[in-house]
Short mmCIF file of C-alpha atoms and ligand atoms in Angstrom, two decimals:
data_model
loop_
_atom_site.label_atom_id
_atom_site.label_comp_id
_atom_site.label_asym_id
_atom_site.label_seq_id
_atom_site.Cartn_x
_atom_site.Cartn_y
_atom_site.Cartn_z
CA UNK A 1 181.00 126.42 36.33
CA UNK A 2 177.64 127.85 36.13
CA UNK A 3 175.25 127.55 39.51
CA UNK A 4 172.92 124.85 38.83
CA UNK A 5 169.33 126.00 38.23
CA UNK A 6 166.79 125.83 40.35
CA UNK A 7 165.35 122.76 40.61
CA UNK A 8 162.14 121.39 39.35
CA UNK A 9 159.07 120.13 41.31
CA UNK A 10 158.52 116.24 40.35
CA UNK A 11 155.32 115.96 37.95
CA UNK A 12 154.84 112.34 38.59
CA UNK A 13 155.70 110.76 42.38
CA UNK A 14 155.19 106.89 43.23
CA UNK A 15 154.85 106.40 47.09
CA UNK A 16 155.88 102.87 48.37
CA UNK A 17 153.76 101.36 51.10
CA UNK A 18 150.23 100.90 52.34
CA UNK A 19 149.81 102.52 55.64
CA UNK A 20 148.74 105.46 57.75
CA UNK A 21 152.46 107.04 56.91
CA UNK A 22 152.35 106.67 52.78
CA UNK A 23 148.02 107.83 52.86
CA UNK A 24 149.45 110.89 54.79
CA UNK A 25 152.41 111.23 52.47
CA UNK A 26 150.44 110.97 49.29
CA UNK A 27 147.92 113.59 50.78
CA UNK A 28 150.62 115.70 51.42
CA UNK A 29 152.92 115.09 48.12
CA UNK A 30 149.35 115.53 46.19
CA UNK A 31 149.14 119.26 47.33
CA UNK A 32 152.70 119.65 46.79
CA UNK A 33 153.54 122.67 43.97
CA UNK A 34 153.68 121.05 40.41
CA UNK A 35 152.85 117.54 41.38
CA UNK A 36 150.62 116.10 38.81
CA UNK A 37 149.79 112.96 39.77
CA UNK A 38 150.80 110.57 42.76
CA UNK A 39 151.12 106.66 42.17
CA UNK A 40 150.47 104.64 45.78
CA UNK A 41 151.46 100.81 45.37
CA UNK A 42 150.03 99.00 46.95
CA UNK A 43 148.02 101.69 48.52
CA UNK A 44 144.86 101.32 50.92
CA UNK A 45 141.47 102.47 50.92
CA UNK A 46 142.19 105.84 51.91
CA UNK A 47 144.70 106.51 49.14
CA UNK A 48 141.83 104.54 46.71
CA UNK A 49 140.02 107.83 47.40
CA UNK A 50 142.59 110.79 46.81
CA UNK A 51 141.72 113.01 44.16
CA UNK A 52 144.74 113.19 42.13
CA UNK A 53 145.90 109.89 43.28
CA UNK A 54 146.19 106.48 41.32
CA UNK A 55 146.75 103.24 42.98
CA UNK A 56 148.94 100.12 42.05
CA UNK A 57 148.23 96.61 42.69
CA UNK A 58 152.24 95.98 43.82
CA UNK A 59 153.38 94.78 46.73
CA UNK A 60 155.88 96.64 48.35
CA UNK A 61 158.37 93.69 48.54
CA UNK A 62 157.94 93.36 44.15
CA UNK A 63 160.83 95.19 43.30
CA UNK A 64 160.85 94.51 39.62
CA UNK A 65 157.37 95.45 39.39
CA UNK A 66 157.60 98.48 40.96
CA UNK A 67 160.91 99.40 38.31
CA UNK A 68 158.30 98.62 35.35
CA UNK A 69 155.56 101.00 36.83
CA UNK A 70 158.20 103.76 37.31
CA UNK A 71 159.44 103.53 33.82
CA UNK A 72 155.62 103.18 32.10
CA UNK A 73 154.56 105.87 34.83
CA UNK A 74 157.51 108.15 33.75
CA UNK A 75 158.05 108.98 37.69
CA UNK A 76 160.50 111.70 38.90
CA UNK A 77 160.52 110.94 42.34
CA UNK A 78 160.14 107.77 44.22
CA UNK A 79 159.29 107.90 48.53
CA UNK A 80 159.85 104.78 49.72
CA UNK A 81 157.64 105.05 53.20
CA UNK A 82 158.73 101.10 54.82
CA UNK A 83 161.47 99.49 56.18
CA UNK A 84 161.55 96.36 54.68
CA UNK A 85 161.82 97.39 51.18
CA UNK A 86 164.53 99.96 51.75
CA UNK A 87 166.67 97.67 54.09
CA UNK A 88 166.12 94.48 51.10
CA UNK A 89 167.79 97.04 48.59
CA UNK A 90 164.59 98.75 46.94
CA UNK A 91 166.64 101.99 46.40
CA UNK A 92 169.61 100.53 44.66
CA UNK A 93 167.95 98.98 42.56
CA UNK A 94 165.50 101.98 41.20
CA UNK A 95 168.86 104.37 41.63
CA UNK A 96 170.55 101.59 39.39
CA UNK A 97 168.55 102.89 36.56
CA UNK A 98 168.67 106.61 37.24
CA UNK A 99 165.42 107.24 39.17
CA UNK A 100 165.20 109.44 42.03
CA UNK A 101 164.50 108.12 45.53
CA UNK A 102 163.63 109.52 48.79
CA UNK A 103 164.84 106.54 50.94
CA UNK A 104 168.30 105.19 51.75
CA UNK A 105 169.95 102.15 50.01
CA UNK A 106 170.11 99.13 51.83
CA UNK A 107 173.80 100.20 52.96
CA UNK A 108 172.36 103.06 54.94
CA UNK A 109 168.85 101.35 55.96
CA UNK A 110 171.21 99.14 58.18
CA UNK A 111 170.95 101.91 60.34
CA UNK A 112 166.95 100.62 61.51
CA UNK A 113 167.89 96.53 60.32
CA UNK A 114 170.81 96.36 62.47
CA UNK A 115 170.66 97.69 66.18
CA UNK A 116 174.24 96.54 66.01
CA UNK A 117 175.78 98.13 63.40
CA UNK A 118 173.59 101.80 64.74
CA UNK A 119 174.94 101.46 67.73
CA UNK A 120 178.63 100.71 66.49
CA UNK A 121 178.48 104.06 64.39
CA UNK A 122 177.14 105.76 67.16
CA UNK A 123 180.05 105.13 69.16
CA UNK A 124 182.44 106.09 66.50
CA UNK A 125 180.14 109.09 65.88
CA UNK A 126 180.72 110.15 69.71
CA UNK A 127 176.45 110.07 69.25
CA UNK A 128 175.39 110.07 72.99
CA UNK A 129 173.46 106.49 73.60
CA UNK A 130 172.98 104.17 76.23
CA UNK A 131 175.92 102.03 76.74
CA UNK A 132 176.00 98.37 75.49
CA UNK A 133 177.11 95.26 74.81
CA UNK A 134 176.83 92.81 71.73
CA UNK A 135 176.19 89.22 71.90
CA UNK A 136 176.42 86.88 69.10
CA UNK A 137 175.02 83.40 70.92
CA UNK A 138 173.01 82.73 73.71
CA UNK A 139 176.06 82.02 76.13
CA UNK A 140 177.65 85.29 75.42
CA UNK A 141 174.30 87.43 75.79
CA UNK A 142 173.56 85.48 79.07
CA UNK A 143 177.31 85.76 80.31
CA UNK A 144 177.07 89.31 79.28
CA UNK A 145 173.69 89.71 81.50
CA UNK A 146 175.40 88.10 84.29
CA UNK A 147 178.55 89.87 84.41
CA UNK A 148 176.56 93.06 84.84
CA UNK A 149 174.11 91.77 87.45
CA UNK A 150 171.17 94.27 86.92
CA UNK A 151 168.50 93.70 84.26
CA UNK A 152 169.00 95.65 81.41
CA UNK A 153 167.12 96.03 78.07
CA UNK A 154 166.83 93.36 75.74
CA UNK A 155 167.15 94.09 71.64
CA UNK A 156 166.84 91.77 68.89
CA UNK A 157 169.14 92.73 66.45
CA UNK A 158 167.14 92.71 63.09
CA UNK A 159 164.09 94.24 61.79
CA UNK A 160 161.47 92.84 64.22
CA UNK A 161 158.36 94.99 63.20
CA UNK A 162 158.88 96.99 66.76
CA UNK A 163 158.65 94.00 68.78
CA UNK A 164 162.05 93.21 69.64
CA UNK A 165 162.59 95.36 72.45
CA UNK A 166 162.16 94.02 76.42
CA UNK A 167 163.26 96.63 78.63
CA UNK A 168 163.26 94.26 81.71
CA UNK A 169 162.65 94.82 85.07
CA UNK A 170 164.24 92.02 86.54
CA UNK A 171 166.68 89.49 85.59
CA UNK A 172 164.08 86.54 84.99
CA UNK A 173 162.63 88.58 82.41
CA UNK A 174 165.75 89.47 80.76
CA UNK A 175 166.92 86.01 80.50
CA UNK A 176 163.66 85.28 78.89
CA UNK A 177 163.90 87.87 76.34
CA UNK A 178 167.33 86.09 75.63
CA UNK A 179 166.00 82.86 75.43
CA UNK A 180 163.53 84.22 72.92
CA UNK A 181 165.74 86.01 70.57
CA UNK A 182 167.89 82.93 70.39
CA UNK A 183 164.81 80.57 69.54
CA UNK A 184 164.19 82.75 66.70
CA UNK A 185 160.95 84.13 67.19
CA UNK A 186 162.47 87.55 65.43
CA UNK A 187 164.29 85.31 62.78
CA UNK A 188 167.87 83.88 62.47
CA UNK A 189 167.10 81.44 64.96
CA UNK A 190 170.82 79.97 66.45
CA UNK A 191 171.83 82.62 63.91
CA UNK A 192 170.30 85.44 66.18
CA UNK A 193 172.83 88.13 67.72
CA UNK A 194 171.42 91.03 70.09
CA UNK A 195 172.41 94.09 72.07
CA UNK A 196 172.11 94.55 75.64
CA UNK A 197 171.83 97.94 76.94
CA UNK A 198 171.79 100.45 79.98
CA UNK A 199 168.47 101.36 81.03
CA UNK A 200 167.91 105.36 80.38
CA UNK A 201 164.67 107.66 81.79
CA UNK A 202 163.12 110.58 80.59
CA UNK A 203 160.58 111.30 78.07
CA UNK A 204 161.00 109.87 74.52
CA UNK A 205 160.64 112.38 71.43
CA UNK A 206 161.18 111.40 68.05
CA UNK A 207 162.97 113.80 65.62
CA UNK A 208 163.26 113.79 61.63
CA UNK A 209 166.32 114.91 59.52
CA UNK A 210 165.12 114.75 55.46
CA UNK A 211 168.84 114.39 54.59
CA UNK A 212 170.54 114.33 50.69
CA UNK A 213 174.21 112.82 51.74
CA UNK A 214 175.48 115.70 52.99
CA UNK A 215 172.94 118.04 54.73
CA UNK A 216 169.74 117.91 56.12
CA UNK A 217 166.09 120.14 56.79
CA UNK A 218 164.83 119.09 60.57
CA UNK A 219 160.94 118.59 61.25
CA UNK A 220 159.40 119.73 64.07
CA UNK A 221 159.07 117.14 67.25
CA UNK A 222 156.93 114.55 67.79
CA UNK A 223 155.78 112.64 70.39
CA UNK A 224 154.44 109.32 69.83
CA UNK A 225 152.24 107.27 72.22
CA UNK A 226 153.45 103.10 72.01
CA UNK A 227 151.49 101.43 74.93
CA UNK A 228 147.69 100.71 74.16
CA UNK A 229 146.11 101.86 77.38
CA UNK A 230 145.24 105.01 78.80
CA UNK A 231 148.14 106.36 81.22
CA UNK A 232 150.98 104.88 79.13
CA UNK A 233 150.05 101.38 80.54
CA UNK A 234 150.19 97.93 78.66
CA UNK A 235 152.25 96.68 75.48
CA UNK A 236 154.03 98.53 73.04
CA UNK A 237 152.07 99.36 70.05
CA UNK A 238 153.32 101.06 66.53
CA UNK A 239 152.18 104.03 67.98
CA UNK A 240 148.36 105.16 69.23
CA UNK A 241 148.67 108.78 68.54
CA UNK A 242 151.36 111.61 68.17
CA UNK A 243 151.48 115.32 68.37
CA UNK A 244 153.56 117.94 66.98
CA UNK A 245 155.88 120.36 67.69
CA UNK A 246 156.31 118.71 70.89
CA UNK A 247 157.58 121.57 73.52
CA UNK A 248 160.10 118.85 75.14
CA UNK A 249 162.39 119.83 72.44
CA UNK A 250 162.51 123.90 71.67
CA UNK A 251 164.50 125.48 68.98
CA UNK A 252 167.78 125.69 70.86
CA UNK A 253 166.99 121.39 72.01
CA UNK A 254 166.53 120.65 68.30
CA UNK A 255 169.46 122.93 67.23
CA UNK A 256 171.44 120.71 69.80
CA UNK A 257 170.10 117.58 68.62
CA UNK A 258 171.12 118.71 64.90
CA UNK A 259 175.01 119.14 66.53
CA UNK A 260 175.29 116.15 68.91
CA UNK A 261 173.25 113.74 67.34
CA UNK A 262 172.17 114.19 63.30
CA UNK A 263 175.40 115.88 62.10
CA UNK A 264 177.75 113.77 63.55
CA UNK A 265 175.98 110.72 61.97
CA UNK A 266 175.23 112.10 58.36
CA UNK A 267 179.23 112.70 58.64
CA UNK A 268 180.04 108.66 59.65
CA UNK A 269 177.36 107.03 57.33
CA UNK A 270 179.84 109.55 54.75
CA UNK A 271 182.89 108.29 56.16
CA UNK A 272 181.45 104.93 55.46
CA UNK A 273 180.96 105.68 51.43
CA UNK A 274 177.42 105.59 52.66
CA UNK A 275 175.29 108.37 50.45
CA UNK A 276 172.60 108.59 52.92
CA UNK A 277 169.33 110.35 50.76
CA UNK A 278 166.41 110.26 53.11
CA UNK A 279 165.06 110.16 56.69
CA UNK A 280 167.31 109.82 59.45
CA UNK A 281 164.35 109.17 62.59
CA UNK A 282 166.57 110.01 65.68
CA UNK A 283 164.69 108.10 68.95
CA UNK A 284 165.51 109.96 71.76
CA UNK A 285 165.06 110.29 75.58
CA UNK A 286 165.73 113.34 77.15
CA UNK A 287 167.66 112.48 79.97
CA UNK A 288 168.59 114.21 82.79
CA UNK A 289 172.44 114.01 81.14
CA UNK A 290 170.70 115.24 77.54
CA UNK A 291 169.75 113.74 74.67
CA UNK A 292 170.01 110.20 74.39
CA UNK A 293 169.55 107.76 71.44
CA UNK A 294 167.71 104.80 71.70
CA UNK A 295 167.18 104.07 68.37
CA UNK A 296 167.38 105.45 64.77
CA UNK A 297 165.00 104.49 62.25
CA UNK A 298 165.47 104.79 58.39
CA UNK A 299 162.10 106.37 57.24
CA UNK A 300 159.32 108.49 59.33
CA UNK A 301 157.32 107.50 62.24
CA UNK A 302 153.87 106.34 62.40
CA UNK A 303 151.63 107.94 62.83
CA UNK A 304 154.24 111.30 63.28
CA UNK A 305 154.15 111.19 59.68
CA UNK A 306 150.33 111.56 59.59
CA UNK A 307 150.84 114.62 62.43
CA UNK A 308 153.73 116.19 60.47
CA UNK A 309 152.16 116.25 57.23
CA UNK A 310 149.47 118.72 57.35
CA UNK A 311 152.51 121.06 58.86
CA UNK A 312 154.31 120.84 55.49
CA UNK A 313 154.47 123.26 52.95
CA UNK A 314 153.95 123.47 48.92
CA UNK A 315 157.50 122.79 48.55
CA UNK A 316 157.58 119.15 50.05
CA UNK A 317 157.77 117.12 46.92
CA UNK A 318 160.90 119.67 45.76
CA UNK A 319 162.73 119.22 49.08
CA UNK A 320 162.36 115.56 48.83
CA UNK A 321 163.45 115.20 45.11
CA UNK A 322 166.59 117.57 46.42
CA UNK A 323 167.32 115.11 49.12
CA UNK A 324 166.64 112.49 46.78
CA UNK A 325 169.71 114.07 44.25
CA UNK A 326 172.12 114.94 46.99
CA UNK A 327 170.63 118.98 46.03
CA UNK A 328 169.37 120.37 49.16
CA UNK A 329 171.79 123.51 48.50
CA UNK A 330 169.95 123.95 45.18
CA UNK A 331 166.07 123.89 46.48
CA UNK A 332 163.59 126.11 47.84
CA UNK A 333 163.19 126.45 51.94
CA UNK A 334 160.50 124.34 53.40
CA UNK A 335 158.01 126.15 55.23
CA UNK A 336 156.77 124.69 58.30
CA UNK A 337 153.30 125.16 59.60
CA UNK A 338 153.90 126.80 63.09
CA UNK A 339 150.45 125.83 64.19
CA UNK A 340 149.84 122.58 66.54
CA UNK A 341 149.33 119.37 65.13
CA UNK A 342 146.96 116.08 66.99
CA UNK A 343 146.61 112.82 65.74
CA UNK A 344 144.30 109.77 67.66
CA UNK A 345 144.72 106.44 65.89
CA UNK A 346 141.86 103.88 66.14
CA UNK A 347 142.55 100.64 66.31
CA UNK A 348 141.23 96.90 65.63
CA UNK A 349 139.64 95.43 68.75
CA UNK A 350 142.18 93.00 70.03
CA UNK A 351 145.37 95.32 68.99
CA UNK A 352 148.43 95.00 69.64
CA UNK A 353 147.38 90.92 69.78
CA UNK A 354 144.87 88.96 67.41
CA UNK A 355 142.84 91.60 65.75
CA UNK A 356 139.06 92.05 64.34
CA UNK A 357 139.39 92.68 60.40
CA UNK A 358 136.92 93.13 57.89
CA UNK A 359 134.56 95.31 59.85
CA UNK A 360 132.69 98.36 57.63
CA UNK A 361 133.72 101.48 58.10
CA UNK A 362 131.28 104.35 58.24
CA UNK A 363 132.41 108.02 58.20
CA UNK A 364 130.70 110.96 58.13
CA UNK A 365 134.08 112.81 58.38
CA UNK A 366 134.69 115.54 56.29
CA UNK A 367 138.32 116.27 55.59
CA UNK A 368 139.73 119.58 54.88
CA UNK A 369 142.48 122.35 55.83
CA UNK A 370 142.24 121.88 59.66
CA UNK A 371 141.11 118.15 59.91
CA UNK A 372 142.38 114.96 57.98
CA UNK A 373 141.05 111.30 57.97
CA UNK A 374 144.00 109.07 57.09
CA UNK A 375 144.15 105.16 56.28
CA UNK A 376 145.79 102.79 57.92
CA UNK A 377 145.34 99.17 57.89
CA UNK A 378 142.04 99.64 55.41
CA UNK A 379 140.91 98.28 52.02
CA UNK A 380 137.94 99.10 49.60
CA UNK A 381 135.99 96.31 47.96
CA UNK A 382 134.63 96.77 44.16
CA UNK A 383 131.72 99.03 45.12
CA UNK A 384 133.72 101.17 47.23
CA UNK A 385 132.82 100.10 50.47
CA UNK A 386 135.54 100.30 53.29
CA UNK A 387 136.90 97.65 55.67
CA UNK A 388 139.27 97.60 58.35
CA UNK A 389 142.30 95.33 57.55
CA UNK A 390 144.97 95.65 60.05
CA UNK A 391 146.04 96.47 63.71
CA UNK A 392 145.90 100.25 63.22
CA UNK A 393 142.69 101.59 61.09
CA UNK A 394 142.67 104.86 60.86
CA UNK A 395 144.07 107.99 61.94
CA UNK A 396 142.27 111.23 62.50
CA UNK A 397 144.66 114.36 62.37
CA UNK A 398 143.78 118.32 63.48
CA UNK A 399 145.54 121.75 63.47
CA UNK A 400 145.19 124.30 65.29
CA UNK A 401 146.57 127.19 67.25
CA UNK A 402 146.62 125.42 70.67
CA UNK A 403 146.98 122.26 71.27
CA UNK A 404 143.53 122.32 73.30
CA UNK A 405 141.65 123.03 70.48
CA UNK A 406 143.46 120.65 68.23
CA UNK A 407 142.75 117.46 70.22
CA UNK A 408 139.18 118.45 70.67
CA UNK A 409 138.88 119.26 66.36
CA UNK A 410 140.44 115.70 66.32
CA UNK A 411 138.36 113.71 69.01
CA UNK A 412 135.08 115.46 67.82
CA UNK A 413 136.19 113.89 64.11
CA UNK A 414 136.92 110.58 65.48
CA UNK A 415 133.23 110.90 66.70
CA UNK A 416 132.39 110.95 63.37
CA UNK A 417 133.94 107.70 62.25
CA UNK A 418 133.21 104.40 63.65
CA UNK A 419 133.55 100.52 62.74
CA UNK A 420 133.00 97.40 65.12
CA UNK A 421 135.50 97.01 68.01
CA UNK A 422 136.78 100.42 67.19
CA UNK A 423 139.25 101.09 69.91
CA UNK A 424 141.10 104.22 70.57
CA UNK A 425 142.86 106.15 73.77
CA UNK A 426 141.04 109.39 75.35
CA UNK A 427 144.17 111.18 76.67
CA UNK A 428 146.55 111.05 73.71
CA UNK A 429 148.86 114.54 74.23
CA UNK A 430 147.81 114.82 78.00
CA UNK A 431 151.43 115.90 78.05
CA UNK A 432 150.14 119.19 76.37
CA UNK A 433 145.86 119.67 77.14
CA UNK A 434 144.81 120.80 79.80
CA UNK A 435 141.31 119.25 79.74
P1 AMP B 1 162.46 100.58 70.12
O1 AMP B 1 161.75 99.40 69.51
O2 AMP B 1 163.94 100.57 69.96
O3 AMP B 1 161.76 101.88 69.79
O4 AMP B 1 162.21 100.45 71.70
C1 AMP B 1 160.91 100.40 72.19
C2 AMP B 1 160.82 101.18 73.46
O5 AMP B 1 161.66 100.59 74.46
C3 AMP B 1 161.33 102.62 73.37
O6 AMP B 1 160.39 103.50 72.87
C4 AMP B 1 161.64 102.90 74.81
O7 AMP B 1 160.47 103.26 75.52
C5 AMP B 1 162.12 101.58 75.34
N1 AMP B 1 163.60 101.55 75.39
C6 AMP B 1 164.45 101.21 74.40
N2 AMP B 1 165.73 101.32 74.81
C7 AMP B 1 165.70 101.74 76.09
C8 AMP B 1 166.71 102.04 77.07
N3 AMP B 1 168.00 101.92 76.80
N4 AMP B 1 166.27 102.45 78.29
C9 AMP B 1 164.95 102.56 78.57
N5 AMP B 1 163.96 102.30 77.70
C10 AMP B 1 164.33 101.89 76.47
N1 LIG B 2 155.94 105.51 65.83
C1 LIG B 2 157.09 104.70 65.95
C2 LIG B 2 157.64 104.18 64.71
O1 LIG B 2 157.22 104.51 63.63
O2 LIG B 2 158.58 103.38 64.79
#
């Protein structure tokens, strides 16, 4: 047999989704090497503004649109940035008629929709997680609870937008977050099931694997920031900033997480018949025994998607149509930006609870090589006008050579932006600045 030939860039990519994650991967796939033309549905009003972008009017949950706009768009490559539409089968269905997608079928996705099933193949995988128990009614999650006598963490078992997590400190609370699984406020209802788990400590890094089936290119680490106030302190967010490569992890940490962790579960997804073609998001905790999983997530983080982005070289859009035809053997090396990467998100007053929407957005921000204003939760009204539409607004990205002088590139360009009830935290990579 011949070696294949090298394989072509994609002319014509469609990215799924309307967030912070899909503006930064449409900025990104845009200055990819022979991309074209990128297609955002639905988009937001950052992506409305990307030269060399096009938006759709299609919902990300239309899957039958989106089919007719790949066909009439002539699209090579598909990135399917959400959940929801990979876990409800949008990647069989486009695969069904022989387009390429970055993004796992809903077979794989299972591995983010069901905390049971990840944790199941983790075991099998010998994946090092917290240990756990399933629970299928509210008896056996309370007997469960009871039987170990400490309060443990609390997780939903289905999607649950990144709410479904209580990591209790006593055993009031954990009952509680039983209680509320099992009334279905994440779904299911009577129908709910859970997982109980050990409690772990250390610090939490989040690591990509752009996988085609059977191997895999690793991003750099990230480090995300979930709680809304300064210090780490109040609820869980989607995230409220990120930096990247995060020195928790250094070349010989990731090289172990590739071995204990991403290897191991590419290889049981496989043993499964499961031909996994697109992120695996490994969430760890460093503990003080090593790397820990506490969740995996089927697509990239956000906002480390907007931090990783401006890190990637020309050759994204090939990698990603080589993961997205199981030919990661057959494409070119991605180069990685060694340079440090800061991203702030700003937020709707009110966020993580009720929000403020429809607020202007002024911006004097001028993006370029070093600095990058990214959409969120935004939309653009018929004479172009911007308004903030969701929890997260924006997100304001910056490279540089230390991480110093990448937060302060980033914070002086969120200075630049502003919109009523704009809310945003001062001290996001105080891990790494020393100011
Ligand atoms: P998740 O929605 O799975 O990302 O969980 C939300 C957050 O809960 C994580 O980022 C952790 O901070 C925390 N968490 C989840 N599982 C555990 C655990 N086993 N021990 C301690 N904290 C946890
Ligand atoms: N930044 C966390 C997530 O995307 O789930």
């Amino acid at each position: 047999m011949n070696a294949a030939a090298p394989l072509q860039s994609p002319a014509h990519v469609l990215v799924v989704g309307g967030g912070g994650r899909e503006n930064a991967l449409a900025w990104a796939l845009c200055r990819s090497a022979g991309v074209e033309a990128v297609w955002v549905a639905p988009g937001n009003g950052g992506t409305a503004e990307l030269s060399g972008c096009r938006q759709l009017p299609i919902p990300e949950s239309d899957h039958g649109a989106l089919l007719e706009a790949c066909q009439e768009h002539r699209i090579d490559l598909v990135v399917v940035g959400p959940e929801a539409p990979l876990a409800a089968g949008l990647s069989d269905r486009l695969r069904q008629q022989g387009i390429a997608v970055f993004g796992p079928g809903a077979d794989g996705a299972q591995l983010e929709a069901s905390k049971q099933w990840a944790k199941t193949l983790m075991v099998e995988a010998g994946v090092p997680t917290a240990g756990f128990w399933k629970a299928n009614s509210r008896a056996e999650a309370l007997a469960a609870l009871e039987a170990q006598g400490k309060p443990l963490v609390v997780k939903a078992d289905g999607l649950a937008a990144g709410k479904g997590v209580t990591v209790a400190e006593t055993m009031e609370e954990a009952r509680a977050a039983i209680e509320e699984i099992f009334a279905g406020r994440f779904g299911a209802g009577d129908g709910a099931s859970l997982v109980l788990e050990e409690r772990t400590h250390g610090p939490e890094v989040s690591v990509f694997a752009l996988c085609d089936g059977e191997q895999m290119v690793l991003l750099p680490p990230a480090q995300d920031h979930k709680r809304i106030g300064e210090g780490d302190t109040g609820p869980n967010t989607g995230g409220m900033g990120a930096y990247a490569p995060a020195p928790l992890l250094d070349q010989a940490g990731l090289e172990q997480v590739r071995q204990l962790v991403l290897e191991p579960t590419l290889a049981a997804l496989k043993q499964r018949g499961i031909n996994y073609r697109g992120v695996i998001y490994a969430g760890l905790m460093l503990t003080e025994s090593g790397p820990s999983v506490i969740e995996f997530n089927c697509r990239f983080g956000d906002p480390e998607c907007e931090t990783l982005m401006p890190l990637m070289g020309p050759e994204l859009a090939t990698v990603l149509l080589a993961c997205a035809r199981g030919q990661l053997h057959n494409a070119p090396s991605l180069t990685i930006s060694g340079r440090c990467s800061a991203c702030v998100i700003a937020a709707a007053q009110g966020y993580p609870g009720e929000i403020r929407k429809g607020d202007r957005i002024d911006s004097q921000l001028n993006s370029g090589d070093d600095l990058q204003l990214f959409h969120a939760g935004t939309r653009r009204d018929e004479q172009g006008h911007c308004f903030s539409s969701g929890g997260r607004v924006l997100a304001v990205v910056a490279q540089a050579e230390t991480f110093d002088d990448a937060f302060a590139r980033a914070y002086a360009g969120l200075g630049q932006v502003h919109f009523e009830g704009m809310t945003y935290r001062r001290d996001i990579g105080h891990q790494v600045r020393s100011n």
